[in-house]
Tab-separated table of C-alpha atoms in Angstrom:
chain	number	residue	atom	x	y	z
A	270	MET	CA	-9.206	10.970	-21.024
A	271	THR	CA	-10.916	7.646	-20.358
A	272	CYS	CA	-10.480	4.602	-18.187
A	273	VAL	CA	-10.709	1.544	-20.455
A	274	ILE	CA	-11.740	-1.881	-19.182
A	275	VAL	CA	-10.144	-4.306	-21.633
A	276	ASP	CA	-12.527	-6.687	-23.364
A	277	TYR	CA	-10.957	-9.959	-24.473
A	278	GLU	CA	-14.001	-12.090	-23.598
A	279	SER	CA	-12.744	-13.017	-20.139
A	280	GLY	CA	-14.113	-11.181	-17.138
A	281	ASN	CA	-17.164	-9.801	-15.415
A	282	LEU	CA	-17.324	-6.829	-17.746
A	283	HIS	CA	-20.880	-5.701	-17.021
A	284	SER	CA	-20.553	-5.638	-13.234
A	285	ALA	CA	-17.092	-4.098	-13.442
A	286	LEU	CA	-18.310	-1.384	-15.798
A	287	LYS	CA	-21.249	-0.509	-13.541
A	288	SER	CA	-19.015	-0.222	-10.460
A	289	PHE	CA	-16.354	1.850	-12.215
A	290	GLN	CA	-18.925	4.132	-13.827
A	291	ARG	CA	-20.684	4.607	-10.497
A	292	MET	CA	-17.508	5.714	-8.763
A	293	ALA	CA	-16.475	7.866	-11.713
A	294	ALA	CA	-19.795	9.688	-11.473
A	295	GLU	CA	-19.589	10.036	-7.677
A	296	THR	CA	-16.005	11.303	-7.635
A	297	GLY	CA	-15.903	13.368	-10.816
A	298	ALA	CA	-13.498	11.102	-12.683
A	299	GLY	CA	-13.505	10.822	-16.475
A	300	PRO	CA	-15.574	8.398	-18.540
A	301	VAL	CA	-15.206	4.631	-18.222
A	302	THR	CA	-15.631	2.414	-21.270
A	303	ILE	CA	-15.185	-1.202	-22.344
A	304	SER	CA	-13.066	-1.785	-25.428
A	305	ALA	CA	-11.122	-4.417	-27.348
A	306	ASP	CA	-9.677	-1.776	-29.680
A	307	PRO	CA	-5.893	-1.352	-29.346
A	308	ALA	CA	-6.231	2.287	-30.406
A	309	ALA	CA	-8.659	2.970	-27.547
A	310	VAL	CA	-6.248	1.311	-25.121
A	311	ARG	CA	-3.346	3.409	-26.416
A	312	ASP	CA	-5.387	6.567	-25.828
A	313	ALA	CA	-6.652	5.585	-22.370
A	314	GLU	CA	-5.569	7.442	-19.267
A	315	ARG	CA	-6.102	4.308	-17.135
A	316	ILE	CA	-6.355	0.628	-18.020
A	317	VAL	CA	-8.209	-2.151	-16.203
A	318	LEU	CA	-7.620	-5.789	-17.133
A	319	PRO	CA	-10.185	-8.226	-15.698
A	320	GLY	CA	-9.910	-11.993	-15.963
A	321	VAL	CA	-11.959	-15.041	-15.021
A	322	GLY	CA	-11.069	-18.681	-15.633
A	323	ALA	CA	-7.816	-20.502	-16.266
A	324	PHE	CA	-4.548	-18.576	-16.505
A	325	ALA	CA	-3.506	-20.161	-19.817
A	326	ASP	CA	-6.921	-19.607	-21.397
A	327	CYS	CA	-7.007	-15.955	-20.365
A	328	ARG	CA	-3.525	-15.326	-21.687
A	329	ALA	CA	-4.306	-17.089	-24.965
A	330	GLY	CA	-7.512	-15.092	-25.350
A	331	LEU	CA	-5.699	-11.806	-24.789
A	332	MET	CA	-2.816	-12.634	-27.115
A	333	ALA	CA	-5.208	-13.815	-29.844
A	334	ARG	CA	-6.476	-10.257	-30.350
A	335	PRO	CA	-4.025	-8.581	-32.751
A	336	GLY	CA	-2.217	-5.640	-31.238
A	337	LEU	CA	-4.122	-5.623	-27.970
A	338	PHE	CA	-1.411	-6.718	-25.546
A	339	ALA	CA	1.175	-4.626	-27.400
A	340	ALA	CA	-1.063	-1.590	-26.872
A	341	ILE	CA	-1.495	-2.407	-23.165
A	342	GLU	CA	2.248	-2.863	-22.637
A	343	ALA	CA	3.162	0.260	-24.590
A	344	ARG	CA	0.756	2.384	-22.589
A	345	VAL	CA	1.393	0.802	-19.179
A	346	ILE	CA	5.093	-0.056	-19.223
A	347	GLY	CA	6.292	2.382	-21.854
A	348	GLU	CA	4.224	5.394	-20.789
A	349	ARG	CA	3.402	4.463	-17.173
A	350	ALA	CA	-0.377	4.748	-17.383
A	351	PRO	CA	-2.086	3.525	-14.187
A	352	PHE	CA	-2.994	-0.162	-14.512
A	353	LEU	CA	-5.276	-2.384	-12.442
A	354	GLY	CA	-5.454	-6.150	-12.960
A	355	ILE	CA	-8.404	-8.004	-11.436
A	356	CYS	CA	-8.341	-11.715	-10.501
A	357	VAL	CA	-6.649	-13.520	-13.422
A	358	GLY	CA	-5.837	-10.077	-14.797
A	359	GLU	CA	-3.717	-9.660	-11.668
A	360	GLN	CA	-2.242	-13.158	-11.929
A	361	MET	CA	-1.062	-12.576	-15.501
A	362	MET	CA	1.203	-9.816	-14.181
A	363	ALA	CA	3.437	-12.596	-12.776
A	364	THR	CA	6.370	-14.261	-14.525
A	365	TRP	CA	4.756	-17.703	-14.688
A	366	GLY	CA	1.393	-19.364	-14.178
A	367	ARG	CA	1.722	-22.924	-12.846
A	368	GLU	CA	-1.836	-24.076	-13.407
A	369	HIS	CA	-3.064	-27.592	-14.288
A	370	GLY	CA	0.496	-28.810	-14.771
A	371	LEU	CA	1.223	-26.134	-17.356
A	372	ASP	CA	4.013	-23.573	-17.264
A	373	THR	CA	2.460	-20.544	-18.919
A	374	PRO	CA	4.430	-17.308	-19.240
A	375	GLY	CA	2.885	-14.187	-17.780
A	376	PHE	CA	3.712	-10.556	-18.435
A	377	GLY	CA	6.720	-10.537	-16.087
A	378	TRP	CA	5.659	-7.229	-14.514
A	379	ILE	CA	5.566	-8.613	-10.948
A	380	PRO	CA	8.290	-11.264	-10.650
A	381	GLY	CA	6.795	-14.425	-9.178
A	382	GLU	CA	4.653	-17.480	-9.816
A	383	VAL	CA	0.945	-18.198	-9.705
A	384	LEU	CA	0.582	-21.308	-7.556
A	385	ARG	CA	-2.318	-23.396	-6.314
A	386	ILE	CA	-3.600	-22.527	-2.845
A	387	ALA	CA	-2.690	-25.248	-0.351
A	388	PRO	CA	-4.626	-24.739	2.919
A	389	SER	CA	-3.135	-26.232	6.069
A	390	ASP	CA	-6.627	-27.385	7.067
A	391	PRO	CA	-7.905	-30.056	4.629
A	392	ALA	CA	-11.478	-29.125	5.559
A	393	LEU	CA	-11.065	-25.768	3.823
A	394	LYS	CA	-12.369	-25.940	0.288
A	395	ILE	CA	-10.691	-24.985	-2.939
A	396	PRO	CA	-11.720	-22.880	-4.818
A	397	HIS	CA	-11.478	-20.296	-2.090
A	398	MET	CA	-14.797	-18.528	-2.495
A	399	GLY	CA	-16.437	-15.828	-0.418
A	400	TRP	CA	-15.661	-12.919	1.888
A	401	ASN	CA	-12.289	-12.641	3.616
A	402	ALA	CA	-10.622	-9.964	5.694
A	403	LEU	CA	-7.726	-8.072	4.169
A	404	GLU	CA	-4.567	-8.162	6.270
A	405	ASP	CA	-1.028	-6.749	6.275
A	406	LEU	CA	-2.000	-3.705	4.223
A	407	ALA	CA	0.937	-1.729	2.882
A	408	PRO	CA	0.727	2.062	2.636
A	409	HIS	CA	-0.548	2.690	-0.880
A	410	PRO	CA	-2.821	5.265	-2.545
A	411	LEU	CA	-5.240	2.550	-3.725
A	412	LEU	CA	-5.711	1.391	-0.131
A	413	GLU	CA	-6.449	4.833	1.285
A	414	GLY	CA	-9.572	4.583	3.438
A	415	ILE	CA	-9.336	0.773	3.589
A	416	ALA	CA	-8.255	-0.793	6.873
A	417	ALA	CA	-6.973	-4.171	8.011
A	418	GLY	CA	-10.008	-6.323	8.724
A	419	ASP	CA	-12.104	-4.852	5.913
A	420	HIS	CA	-13.601	-7.616	3.799
A	421	ALA	CA	-13.334	-8.321	0.069
A	422	TYR	CA	-14.840	-10.990	-2.161
A	423	PHE	CA	-12.635	-13.789	-3.564
A	424	VAL	CA	-13.208	-16.586	-6.077
A	425	HIS	CA	-9.989	-18.440	-6.937
A	426	SER	CA	-7.885	-21.583	-6.626
A	427	TYR	CA	-4.492	-19.978	-7.349
A	428	HIS	CA	-2.657	-16.904	-6.129
A	429	LEU	CA	0.394	-14.872	-7.084
A	430	VAL	CA	3.442	-15.658	-4.958
A	431	ALA	CA	5.691	-12.647	-5.505
A	432	GLU	CA	9.476	-12.930	-5.365
A	433	ASN	CA	9.764	-9.517	-3.727
A	434	PRO	CA	7.674	-9.123	-0.543
A	435	ALA	CA	7.581	-5.370	-1.178
A	436	HIS	CA	5.338	-6.055	-4.181
A	437	VAL	CA	2.637	-7.547	-1.933
A	438	LEU	CA	0.231	-4.789	-0.888
A	439	ALA	CA	-2.296	-6.917	1.022
A	440	ARG	CA	-2.808	-10.479	2.147
A	441	THR	CA	-5.635	-12.647	3.404
A	442	ASP	CA	-5.906	-16.038	5.088
A	443	HIS	CA	-7.395	-19.321	3.919
A	444	GLY	CA	-5.564	-21.997	5.871
A	445	GLY	CA	-2.408	-19.971	5.305
A	446	THR	CA	-1.357	-16.652	3.857
A	447	ILE	CA	-2.709	-15.782	0.421
A	448	THR	CA	-1.738	-12.796	-1.705
A	449	ALA	CA	-4.709	-10.445	-1.979
A	450	MET	CA	-3.107	-7.504	-3.782
A	451	VAL	CA	0.173	-6.690	-5.525
A	452	GLY	CA	1.701	-3.594	-7.010
A	453	ARG	CA	4.712	-1.498	-7.919
A	454	ASP	CA	5.157	1.872	-9.590
A	455	ASN	CA	2.051	2.464	-11.758
A	456	LEU	CA	0.916	-1.182	-11.549
A	457	ALA	CA	-1.589	-2.740	-9.162
A	458	GLY	CA	-3.563	-5.950	-9.101
A	459	THR	CA	-6.211	-7.466	-6.844
A	460	GLN	CA	-6.877	-11.164	-6.427
A	461	PHE	CA	-10.276	-10.233	-5.031
A	462	HIS	CA	-13.030	-8.713	-7.143
A	463	PRO	CA	-13.449	-5.023	-6.245
A	464	GLU	CA	-16.654	-4.839	-8.300
A	465	LYS	CA	-18.172	-7.467	-5.976
A	466	SER	CA	-16.600	-6.224	-2.735
A	467	GLN	CA	-19.167	-3.559	-1.863
A	468	LYS	CA	-17.793	-0.704	0.262
A	469	THR	CA	-14.182	-1.941	0.222
A	470	GLY	CA	-14.169	-2.498	-3.514
A	471	LEU	CA	-15.888	0.757	-4.370
A	472	ARG	CA	-13.360	2.690	-2.304
A	473	LEU	CA	-10.470	0.983	-4.110
A	474	ILE	CA	-12.067	1.721	-7.489
A	475	ALA	CA	-12.523	5.382	-6.573
A	476	ASN	CA	-8.897	5.558	-5.464
A	477	PHE	CA	-7.743	3.992	-8.735
A	478	LEU	CA	-9.744	6.463	-10.838
A	479	HIS	CA	-7.857	9.341	-9.220
A	480	TRP	CA	-4.459	7.640	-8.812
A	481	ARG	CA	-1.532	9.513	-10.305
A	482	PRO	CA	1.569	7.402	-9.664
């Protein structure tokens, strides 16, 4: 059984693949592949959805590939396969994306909105880019071995504001609280890039490859 990183031409596929394959080899997990084939997604044990760019563009790109989102939803929601969304892949789990004045529907898996970051200090730049400490970590199998204060790498201007605080698994600070990770049941998503987050990210990837929710 494979872990499939979904290819819809939006995401750091090469770096993500290298990091996931490295941790699969080190921990004895199954093979990791990249695919845009709905049949491969339907057969996958685990699904990773990356995303880079604008919310609406990523959603349009995913939905433009016939059968791909239907395969993801059938496997993840219908059959409860472990799912990890990365960056915009995480944001699309929300109900709505409110980006560039557009109201774009998300998957509705994590009720909430994707809103622009509004730092209290006007000197803080947007996009929020660089290393930040993870805070307020909830007990979760994907965060095993990761502690408050461990750093992860972020590149974003928007974040997912969840309706239910219990769906927020980690936060960070950039002139105010920002959602760093969300999840429920067999679903998880990181606003940061685990494939770029060195020790912290590799540990989360290893945890995901062995996660059995």
